[in-house]
C-alpha positions as YAML, in Angstrom:
chain: A
units: angstrom
residues:
- id: 1
  name: MET
  ca: [76.21, 43.81, -40.56]
- id: 2
  name: LYS
  ca: [73.70, 43.54, -43.36]
- id: 3
  name: THR
  ca: [73.88, 42.75, -46.81]
- id: 4
  name: LYS
  ca: [73.91, 44.84, -49.55]
- id: 5
  name: TYR
  ca: [71.74, 44.18, -52.47]
- id: 6
  name: LEU
  ca: [71.07, 47.12, -55.78]
- id: 7
  name: PRO
  ca: [68.66, 46.94, -58.14]
- id: 8
  name: VAL
  ca: [68.96, 46.42, -62.08]
- id: 9
  name: ILE
  ca: [66.51, 48.44, -64.06]
- id: 10
  name: GLY
  ca: [65.38, 48.09, -67.46]
- id: 11
  name: MET
  ca: [62.38, 49.15, -69.90]
- id: 12
  name: GLU
  ca: [60.34, 48.66, -72.47]
- id: 13
  name: ILE
  ca: [57.65, 51.32, -73.63]
- id: 14
  name: HIS
  ca: [55.59, 51.63, -76.58]
- id: 15
  name: VAL
  ca: [54.54, 55.03, -78.04]
- id: 16
  name: GLU
  ca: [51.85, 54.99, -80.77]
- id: 17
  name: LEU
  ca: [52.20, 56.94, -83.62]
- id: 18
  name: LYS
  ca: [50.38, 60.08, -84.26]
- id: 19
  name: THR
  ca: [49.82, 59.20, -88.32]
- id: 20
  name: LYS
  ca: [47.13, 59.69, -90.09]
- id: 21
  name: SER
  ca: [46.61, 56.20, -91.46]
- id: 22
  name: LYS
  ca: [47.48, 52.77, -89.57]
- id: 23
  name: MET
  ca: [50.15, 50.80, -90.42]
- id: 24
  name: PHE
  ca: [49.91, 48.63, -92.89]
- id: 25
  name: CYS
  ca: [46.02, 49.95, -94.50]
- id: 26
  name: SER
  ca: [45.05, 52.87, -95.17]
- id: 27
  name: SER
  ca: [42.42, 52.79, -91.74]
- id: 28
  name: LYS
  ca: [42.50, 56.10, -89.81]
- id: 29
  name: ASN
  ca: [44.71, 55.90, -86.53]
- id: 30
  name: GLY
  ca: [41.85, 56.68, -84.31]
- id: 31
  name: MET
  ca: [44.54, 55.63, -81.52]
- id: 32
  name: GLY
  ca: [41.65, 53.34, -80.36]
- id: 33
  name: LEU
  ca: [40.64, 56.73, -78.51]
- id: 34
  name: GLU
  ca: [37.27, 56.69, -80.84]
- id: 35
  name: LYS
  ca: [33.94, 57.55, -79.18]
- id: 36
  name: GLU
  ca: [32.09, 54.18, -80.95]
- id: 37
  name: PRO
  ca: [33.76, 50.46, -81.87]
- id: 38
  name: ASN
  ca: [34.96, 49.70, -84.45]
- id: 39
  name: VAL
  ca: [34.47, 52.44, -86.86]
- id: 40
  name: ASN
  ca: [38.35, 52.44, -87.51]
- id: 41
  name: ILE
  ca: [38.35, 49.17, -89.33]
- id: 42
  name: CYS
  ca: [38.90, 47.24, -92.57]
- id: 43
  name: PRO
  ca: [39.40, 43.86, -94.01]
- id: 44
  name: VAL
  ca: [43.48, 44.41, -93.80]
- id: 45
  name: CYS
  ca: [44.16, 45.08, -89.70]
- id: 46
  name: THR
  ca: [41.11, 42.53, -89.17]
- id: 47
  name: GLY
  ca: [42.92, 39.95, -90.78]
- id: 48
  name: GLN
  ca: [40.99, 39.16, -93.60]
- id: 49
  name: PRO
  ca: [42.22, 36.19, -94.71]
- id: 50
  name: GLY
  ca: [43.49, 37.11, -98.39]
- id: 51
  name: THR
  ca: [44.15, 40.60, -97.50]
- id: 52
  name: LEU
  ca: [47.47, 42.28, -97.26]
- id: 53
  name: PRO
  ca: [49.87, 44.61, -95.36]
- id: 54
  name: VAL
  ca: [51.63, 47.53, -97.17]
- id: 55
  name: PRO
  ca: [53.65, 49.98, -94.47]
- id: 56
  name: ASN
  ca: [52.88, 53.27, -93.78]
- id: 57
  name: GLN
  ca: [56.25, 55.07, -94.86]
- id: 58
  name: LYS
  ca: [55.52, 57.95, -92.40]
- id: 59
  name: ALA
  ca: [55.35, 55.99, -89.51]
- id: 60
  name: ILE
  ca: [58.81, 54.21, -90.38]
- id: 61
  name: GLU
  ca: [59.96, 58.13, -90.95]
- id: 62
  name: PHE
  ca: [59.17, 58.80, -87.82]
- id: 63
  name: VAL
  ca: [60.79, 55.65, -85.44]
- id: 64
  name: GLN
  ca: [64.27, 56.81, -87.20]
- id: 65
  name: MET
  ca: [63.83, 60.45, -86.64]
- id: 66
  name: ALA
  ca: [63.13, 59.05, -83.00]
- id: 67
  name: GLY
  ca: [66.60, 57.06, -83.30]
- id: 68
  name: LEU
  ca: [68.47, 60.28, -84.41]
- id: 69
  name: ALA
  ca: [67.04, 61.71, -81.66]
- id: 70
  name: LEU
  ca: [68.35, 59.72, -79.02]
- id: 71
  name: ASN
  ca: [71.82, 58.91, -80.87]
- id: 72
  name: CYS
  ca: [70.80, 56.08, -81.93]
- id: 73
  name: THR
  ca: [72.52, 53.81, -85.73]
- id: 74
  name: LEU
  ca: [70.22, 53.49, -87.77]
- id: 75
  name: ARG
  ca: [70.24, 50.25, -90.54]
- id: 76
  name: LYS
  ca: [71.39, 50.50, -93.21]
- id: 77
  name: GLU
  ca: [68.80, 46.96, -94.02]
- id: 78
  name: SER
  ca: [65.69, 46.82, -92.01]
- id: 79
  name: LYS
  ca: [62.63, 44.60, -92.61]
- id: 80
  name: PHE
  ca: [59.44, 42.71, -90.49]
- id: 81
  name: ASP
  ca: [59.21, 40.11, -88.71]
- id: 82
  name: ARG
  ca: [55.55, 37.78, -87.60]
- id: 83
  name: LYS
  ca: [55.28, 37.62, -83.82]
- id: 84
  name: ASN
  ca: [53.58, 34.30, -83.37]
- id: 85
  name: TYR
  ca: [51.08, 34.03, -80.71]
- id: 86
  name: PHE
  ca: [46.94, 34.12, -80.29]
- id: 87
  name: TYR
  ca: [45.09, 36.28, -78.38]
- id: 88
  name: PRO
  ca: [41.67, 37.32, -78.44]
- id: 89
  name: ASP
  ca: [42.96, 40.95, -79.92]
- id: 90
  name: LEU
  ca: [45.18, 39.84, -81.67]
- id: 91
  name: PRO
  ca: [42.74, 39.70, -85.28]
- id: 92
  name: LYS
  ca: [45.99, 37.77, -87.26]
- id: 93
  name: GLY
  ca: [47.35, 35.48, -85.09]
- id: 94
  name: TYR
  ca: [50.23, 37.39, -84.87]
- id: 95
  name: GLN
  ca: [51.17, 40.09, -85.05]
- id: 96
  name: ILE
  ca: [54.50, 42.01, -88.18]
- id: 97
  name: SER
  ca: [56.46, 43.48, -85.31]
- id: 98
  name: GLN
  ca: [60.68, 43.54, -85.89]
- id: 99
  name: TYR
  ca: [63.32, 40.79, -84.46]
- id: 100
  name: ASP
  ca: [66.51, 40.99, -85.62]
- id: 101
  name: GLN
  ca: [67.35, 44.21, -87.99]
- id: 102
  name: PRO
  ca: [65.50, 47.02, -85.90]
- id: 103
  name: PHE
  ca: [64.88, 50.27, -87.76]
- id: 104
  name: CYS
  ca: [67.46, 51.79, -84.93]
- id: 105
  name: GLU
  ca: [69.47, 50.32, -82.19]
- id: 106
  name: LYS
  ca: [72.55, 51.11, -79.87]
- id: 107
  name: GLY
  ca: [71.46, 54.99, -78.13]
- id: 108
  name: TRP
  ca: [71.62, 57.16, -75.24]
- id: 109
  name: VAL
  ca: [69.99, 59.20, -73.21]
- id: 110
  name: ASN
  ca: [71.22, 62.06, -70.79]
- id: 111
  name: ILE
  ca: [69.84, 62.09, -67.36]
- id: 112
  name: ASP
  ca: [71.35, 64.34, -64.96]
- id: 113
  name: GLY
  ca: [74.64, 63.61, -66.43]
- id: 114
  name: LYS
  ca: [74.78, 60.06, -66.89]
- id: 115
  name: LYS
  ca: [74.16, 57.97, -70.09]
- id: 116
  name: ILE
  ca: [71.14, 56.10, -70.34]
- id: 117
  name: GLY
  ca: [71.76, 52.88, -72.75]
- id: 118
  name: ILE
  ca: [69.15, 51.93, -75.59]
- id: 119
  name: THR
  ca: [69.39, 48.88, -77.10]
- id: 120
  name: ARG
  ca: [66.84, 49.43, -79.84]
- id: 121
  name: ILE
  ca: [63.61, 51.16, -81.52]
- id: 122
  name: HIS
  ca: [61.22, 49.04, -84.05]
- id: 123
  name: LEU
  ca: [58.42, 48.99, -85.54]
- id: 124
  name: GLU
  ca: [54.76, 47.08, -85.18]
- id: 125
  name: GLU
  ca: [51.16, 47.19, -84.68]
- id: 126
  name: ASP
  ca: [49.74, 47.91, -81.77]
- id: 127
  name: THR
  ca: [46.47, 45.08, -80.88]
- id: 128
  name: GLY
  ca: [42.32, 45.25, -80.64]
- id: 129
  name: LYS
  ca: [40.92, 45.65, -77.01]
- id: 130
  name: LEU
  ca: [39.01, 43.52, -75.16]
- id: 131
  name: ILE
  ca: [36.02, 45.16, -73.10]
- id: 132
  name: HIS
  ca: [34.65, 43.20, -69.79]
- id: 133
  name: PRO
  ca: [31.01, 44.98, -69.14]
- id: 134
  name: LYS
  ca: [29.94, 45.33, -66.24]
- id: 135
  name: GLY
  ca: [28.64, 41.87, -64.47]
- id: 136
  name: ALA
  ca: [27.98, 40.42, -67.79]
- id: 137
  name: ASN
  ca: [30.03, 36.68, -67.99]
- id: 138
  name: TYR
  ca: [31.26, 37.88, -72.45]
- id: 139
  name: THR
  ca: [33.57, 39.80, -73.21]
- id: 140
  name: LEU
  ca: [33.80, 42.49, -76.58]
- id: 141
  name: VAL
  ca: [35.89, 43.10, -78.84]
- id: 142
  name: ASP
  ca: [36.64, 45.44, -80.13]
- id: 143
  name: PHE
  ca: [39.08, 46.33, -83.35]
- id: 144
  name: ASN
  ca: [39.55, 50.69, -83.45]
- id: 145
  name: ARG
  ca: [42.65, 50.97, -81.66]
- id: 146
  name: ALA
  ca: [44.23, 47.26, -84.28]
- id: 147
  name: GLY
  ca: [46.86, 47.64, -86.82]
- id: 148
  name: VAL
  ca: [47.78, 51.11, -84.78]
- id: 149
  name: PRO
  ca: [51.66, 51.95, -85.54]
- id: 150
  name: LEU
  ca: [53.39, 51.14, -82.11]
- id: 151
  name: MET
  ca: [57.08, 52.19, -81.92]
- id: 152
  name: GLU
  ca: [58.86, 49.82, -78.71]
- id: 153
  name: LEU
  ca: [61.83, 51.37, -77.26]
- id: 154
  name: VAL
  ca: [64.09, 49.06, -74.68]
- id: 155
  name: THR
  ca: [67.08, 50.29, -72.88]
- id: 156
  name: GLU
  ca: [70.04, 48.68, -71.42]
- id: 157
  name: PRO
  ca: [69.84, 47.66, -67.34]
- id: 158
  name: ASP
  ca: [71.07, 50.84, -66.72]
- id: 159
  name: ILE
  ca: [68.80, 52.80, -64.56]
- id: 160
  name: GLU
  ca: [69.13, 52.28, -60.64]
- id: 161
  name: SER
  ca: [66.87, 53.85, -59.13]
- id: 162
  name: GLY
  ca: [62.55, 54.92, -59.25]
- id: 163
  name: SER
  ca: [63.01, 58.56, -59.74]
- id: 164
  name: GLU
  ca: [66.02, 57.62, -61.87]
- id: 165
  name: ALA
  ca: [63.49, 55.51, -64.37]
- id: 166
  name: ARG
  ca: [60.36, 58.79, -63.12]
- id: 167
  name: LEU
  ca: [62.94, 61.20, -64.95]
- id: 168
  name: PHE
  ca: [64.07, 58.78, -68.26]
- id: 169
  name: CYS
  ca: [60.73, 58.28, -68.81]
- id: 170
  name: GLN
  ca: [59.46, 62.00, -69.14]
- id: 171
  name: LYS
  ca: [62.98, 63.11, -70.89]
- id: 172
  name: ILE
  ca: [61.03, 60.99, -73.85]
- id: 173
  name: GLN
  ca: [57.85, 62.10, -73.32]
- id: 174
  name: GLN
  ca: [58.90, 65.58, -73.53]
- id: 175
  name: ILE
  ca: [61.44, 63.78, -76.92]
- id: 176
  name: PHE
  ca: [58.82, 62.20, -79.08]
- id: 177
  name: ARG
  ca: [56.09, 65.67, -78.50]
- id: 178
  name: TYR
  ca: [59.96, 67.84, -80.18]
- id: 179
  name: LEU
  ca: [59.77, 65.60, -82.81]
- id: 180
  name: GLU
  ca: [55.24, 65.86, -83.55]
- id: 181
  name: ILE
  ca: [55.69, 61.85, -83.71]
- id: 182
  name: ALA
  ca: [53.61, 61.17, -80.63]
- id: 183
  name: ASP
  ca: [51.19, 62.60, -78.19]
- id: 184
  name: ALA
  ca: [53.16, 60.13, -75.84]
- id: 185
  name: ASP
  ca: [50.26, 60.37, -73.14]
- id: 186
  name: MET
  ca: [49.89, 58.28, -70.86]
- id: 187
  name: GLU
  ca: [46.63, 58.50, -69.52]
- id: 188
  name: LYS
  ca: [45.48, 57.74, -72.97]
- id: 189
  name: GLY
  ca: [47.80, 54.79, -73.35]
- id: 190
  name: HIS
  ca: [49.09, 56.30, -75.87]
- id: 191
  name: MET
  ca: [52.34, 55.39, -73.99]
- id: 192
  name: ARG
  ca: [52.59, 52.47, -72.35]
- id: 193
  name: CYS
  ca: [55.90, 51.49, -69.63]
- id: 194
  name: GLU
  ca: [56.85, 48.46, -68.79]
- id: 195
  name: VAL
  ca: [59.70, 47.38, -66.05]
- id: 196
  name: ASN
  ca: [62.02, 44.69, -65.45]
- id: 197
  name: ILE
  ca: [64.41, 44.54, -62.32]
- id: 198
  name: SER
  ca: [66.34, 41.97, -59.89]
- id: 199
  name: LEU
  ca: [68.63, 42.87, -57.82]
- id: 200
  name: TYR
  ca: [72.42, 41.95, -56.72]
- id: 201
  name: LYS
  ca: [74.57, 41.17, -53.58]
- id: 202
  name: GLU
  ca: [76.72, 44.02, -54.02]
- id: 203
  name: GLY
  ca: [80.07, 42.75, -55.81]
- id: 204
  name: GLU
  ca: [78.63, 40.02, -57.02]
- id: 205
  name: ASN
  ca: [77.83, 39.46, -60.73]
- id: 206
  name: LYS
  ca: [75.02, 42.31, -61.79]
- id: 207
  name: LEU
  ca: [72.55, 40.27, -63.58]
- id: 208
  name: SER
  ca: [73.09, 37.91, -61.17]
- id: 209
  name: GLY
  ca: [69.23, 38.38, -59.94]
- id: 210
  name: THR
  ca: [65.85, 36.59, -60.59]
- id: 211
  name: LYS
  ca: [64.34, 39.15, -63.35]
- id: 212
  name: VAL
  ca: [60.79, 40.37, -62.11]
- id: 213
  name: GLU
  ca: [58.87, 42.70, -65.39]
- id: 214
  name: ILE
  ca: [55.75, 45.24, -63.84]
- id: 215
  name: LYS
  ca: [53.72, 45.46, -66.98]
- id: 216
  name: ASN
  ca: [51.63, 48.53, -68.12]
- id: 217
  name: ILE
  ca: [52.00, 51.53, -65.95]
- id: 218
  name: ASN
  ca: [50.35, 53.90, -67.18]
- id: 219
  name: SER
  ca: [51.82, 57.73, -64.45]
- id: 220
  name: PHE
  ca: [55.44, 58.98, -64.74]
- id: 221
  name: LYS
  ca: [54.40, 58.52, -60.37]
- id: 222
  name: PHE
  ca: [53.35, 54.50, -60.49]
- id: 223
  name: VAL
  ca: [56.69, 53.90, -63.00]
- id: 224
  name: GLU
  ca: [58.46, 55.48, -59.55]
- id: 225
  name: LYS
  ca: [56.65, 54.12, -56.97]
- id: 226
  name: SER
  ca: [56.25, 51.12, -58.66]
- id: 227
  name: ILE
  ca: [59.90, 50.55, -58.88]
- id: 228
  name: ASP
  ca: [60.17, 51.71, -55.45]
- id: 229
  name: TYR
  ca: [58.44, 49.00, -54.09]
- id: 230
  name: GLU
  ca: [58.94, 46.27, -55.61]
- id: 231
  name: ILE
  ca: [62.79, 47.24, -54.49]
- id: 232
  name: LYS
  ca: [61.79, 47.06, -50.95]
- id: 233
  name: ARG
  ca: [59.86, 43.80, -51.93]
- id: 234
  name: GLN
  ca: [62.49, 42.16, -53.49]
- id: 235
  name: THR
  ca: [64.59, 42.98, -50.03]
- id: 236
  name: GLU
  ca: [62.63, 41.16, -47.56]
- id: 237
  name: ILE
  ca: [62.27, 38.42, -49.57]
- id: 238
  name: LEU
  ca: [66.18, 38.17, -49.75]
- id: 239
  name: GLU
  ca: [67.19, 39.63, -46.64]
- id: 240
  name: LYS
  ca: [65.40, 36.57, -44.77]
- id: 241
  name: GLY
  ca: [67.00, 34.00, -47.19]
- id: 242
  name: GLY
  ca: [64.04, 33.52, -49.99]
- id: 243
  name: LYS
  ca: [64.54, 33.39, -53.04]
- id: 244
  name: VAL
  ca: [62.81, 35.98, -56.15]
- id: 245
  name: ILE
  ca: [60.11, 34.18, -58.25]
- id: 246
  name: GLN
  ca: [60.70, 34.26, -61.84]
- id: 247
  name: GLU
  ca: [57.44, 36.25, -62.79]
- id: 248
  name: THR
  ca: [55.18, 39.30, -64.48]
- id: 249
  name: ARG
  ca: [53.83, 41.71, -61.90]
- id: 250
  name: GLY
  ca: [51.16, 44.72, -61.73]
- id: 251
  name: TRP
  ca: [50.62, 48.01, -60.14]
- id: 252
  name: ASP
  ca: [47.47, 48.01, -57.94]
- id: 253
  name: GLU
  ca: [47.39, 51.41, -57.31]
- id: 254
  name: SER
  ca: [44.05, 51.60, -54.27]
- id: 255
  name: LYS
  ca: [46.70, 49.48, -52.19]
- id: 256
  name: GLY
  ca: [50.10, 50.94, -53.33]
- id: 257
  name: GLU
  ca: [52.46, 47.84, -53.85]
- id: 258
  name: THR
  ca: [52.75, 45.17, -57.18]
- id: 259
  name: VAL
  ca: [50.39, 42.25, -57.35]
- id: 260
  name: SER
  ca: [51.60, 39.10, -59.15]
- id: 261
  name: GLN
  ca: [49.80, 37.98, -62.65]
- id: 262
  name: ARG
  ca: [50.78, 34.74, -63.47]
- id: 263
  name: LYS
  ca: [54.86, 32.90, -62.96]
- id: 264
  name: LYS
  ca: [57.77, 33.68, -65.93]
- id: 265
  name: GLU
  ca: [59.58, 29.76, -65.74]
- id: 266
  name: SER
  ca: [60.83, 30.77, -69.88]
- id: 267
  name: ALA
  ca: [61.03, 33.61, -72.52]
- id: 268
  name: HIS
  ca: [57.73, 32.45, -74.87]
- id: 269
  name: ASP
  ca: [58.78, 30.62, -78.27]
- id: 270
  name: TYR
  ca: [57.38, 33.40, -81.08]
- id: 271
  name: ARG
  ca: [58.14, 31.39, -83.43]
- id: 272
  name: TYR
  ca: [59.08, 34.33, -85.11]
- id: 273
  name: PHE
  ca: [60.40, 34.78, -89.18]
- id: 274
  name: PRO
  ca: [60.63, 37.46, -91.95]
- id: 275
  name: GLU
  ca: [57.13, 38.52, -93.24]
- id: 276
  name: PRO
  ca: [56.39, 37.14, -96.89]
- id: 277
  name: ASP
  ca: [54.27, 39.85, -97.40]
- id: 278
  name: ILE
  ca: [56.50, 43.19, -96.93]
- id: 279
  name: PRO
  ca: [59.88, 42.51, -98.70]
- id: 280
  name: PRO
  ca: [62.81, 44.64, -96.57]
- id: 281
  name: PHE
  ca: [64.04, 47.59, -97.44]
- id: 282
  name: LYS
  ca: [67.48, 49.09, -97.74]
- id: 283
  name: PHE
  ca: [68.06, 53.28, -97.05]
- id: 284
  name: ASP
  ca: [71.07, 54.61, -98.22]
- id: 285
  name: ASP
  ca: [73.39, 57.38, -96.93]
- id: 286
  name: ILE
  ca: [70.75, 60.79, -98.76]
- id: 287
  name: TYR
  ca: [67.69, 59.22, -96.85]
- id: 288
  name: ILE
  ca: [69.76, 59.65, -93.17]
- id: 289
  name: GLU
  ca: [71.29, 62.89, -94.38]
- id: 290
  name: ASN
  ca: [67.45, 64.20, -94.97]
- id: 291
  name: LEU
  ca: [66.06, 62.90, -92.11]
- id: 292
  name: LYS
  ca: [68.30, 64.14, -90.10]
- id: 293
  name: ALA
  ca: [67.76, 67.78, -92.00]
- id: 294
  name: LYS
  ca: [64.05, 67.51, -90.71]
- id: 295
  name: LEU
  ca: [65.27, 67.61, -86.88]
- id: 296
  name: PRO
  ca: [64.49, 70.63, -84.43]
- id: 297
  name: GLU
  ca: [66.03, 72.35, -81.85]
- id: 298
  name: LEU
  ca: [65.43, 69.32, -79.22]
- id: 299
  name: PRO
  ca: [65.37, 69.40, -75.26]
- id: 300
  name: ASP
  ca: [69.09, 68.86, -74.48]
- id: 301
  name: ALA
  ca: [70.17, 71.85, -76.61]
- id: 302
  name: LYS
  ca: [67.91, 74.18, -77.33]
- id: 303
  name: LYS
  ca: [68.04, 74.18, -72.97]
- id: 304
  name: GLU
  ca: [71.88, 74.37, -73.59]
- id: 305
  name: ARG
  ca: [72.00, 77.45, -76.17]
- id: 306
  name: LEU
  ca: [68.96, 79.72, -73.85]
- id: 307
  name: ILE
  ca: [71.31, 79.65, -71.27]
- id: 308
  name: LYS
  ca: [74.28, 81.17, -73.11]
- id: 309
  name: GLU
  ca: [72.40, 83.76, -75.13]
- id: 310
  name: TYR
  ca: [70.13, 84.36, -72.25]
- id: 311
  name: ASN
  ca: [72.13, 84.14, -69.58]
- id: 312
  name: LEU
  ca: [69.51, 82.22, -67.76]
- id: 313
  name: SER
  ca: [69.43, 79.68, -64.53]
- id: 314
  name: LYS
  ca: [69.22, 75.94, -65.42]
- id: 315
  name: GLU
  ca: [66.46, 75.71, -63.63]
- id: 316
  name: ASN
  ca: [64.38, 77.84, -65.63]
- id: 317
  name: ALA
  ca: [66.13, 77.18, -68.58]
- id: 318
  name: GLU
  ca: [64.67, 73.88, -67.53]
- id: 319
  name: VAL
  ca: [60.25, 75.14, -67.90]
- id: 320
  name: ILE
  ca: [61.11, 77.05, -70.86]
- id: 321
  name: VAL
  ca: [62.19, 73.83, -72.85]
- id: 322
  name: GLY
  ca: [59.20, 71.59, -70.67]
...
């Protein structure tokens, strides 16, 4: 009898917020879709010496509204941190993000009667874009996207299949669109999904498997396909007595398979420390109640109301809600 291997899946979802200006400056937020490179930039978002960041209040409200819509607890005290790493499209040499005090924690989303836990939702700034001209031996950098408000949502390892992951991502997108905080268009890069997946033997510790990360998946279909492929790939390795390597992989659409990008022996040391140029935040009950009052009728509540008030079938109600 073959050993049964079961998948454990967690997701990280990045969503660009549709504020008028960027996260820490007054440059226009063009969501990285500008036709010309480096037009919506300024000394702050390009990391010039002596500049100071000023947080975008609307972006913070958007993240907190997302948290409320996803049943999260909003922290009464929060702060920004510096996440240090070098990459050519990160002009400051660090990213202003959040580490141990995210704006939102411990939420959940209902997918077909099952609760998918949300660990945290935090706010950071997006990076620029590297452009590799065809046939050239150089790389260009476009900083239009640098500094765009970027919300990151991290789930608990509660997802158990590719189809469940796809439904989760679709539900998240729908909620963000109802809130009018993001277009969350995956084809345009406004919503980017990453998957963490491992397998464990039935009857053993759920988290005993080796985690593989699949980066930058840009469609719901590929979220499902990449997970299904990775479950099959890892199962075949384990059934042959091999070991799954901890690594980062990407989805190759043309081959219909995940491909190795880099080995990941241990966690990166980002040397987080509190952002010294932005004071910590304190939020009171009145502030949170005012945010709750801004929430629209959300998809699940609307579906229930349509079924109850108009005696619609579940399927028809879902079509209208969508």
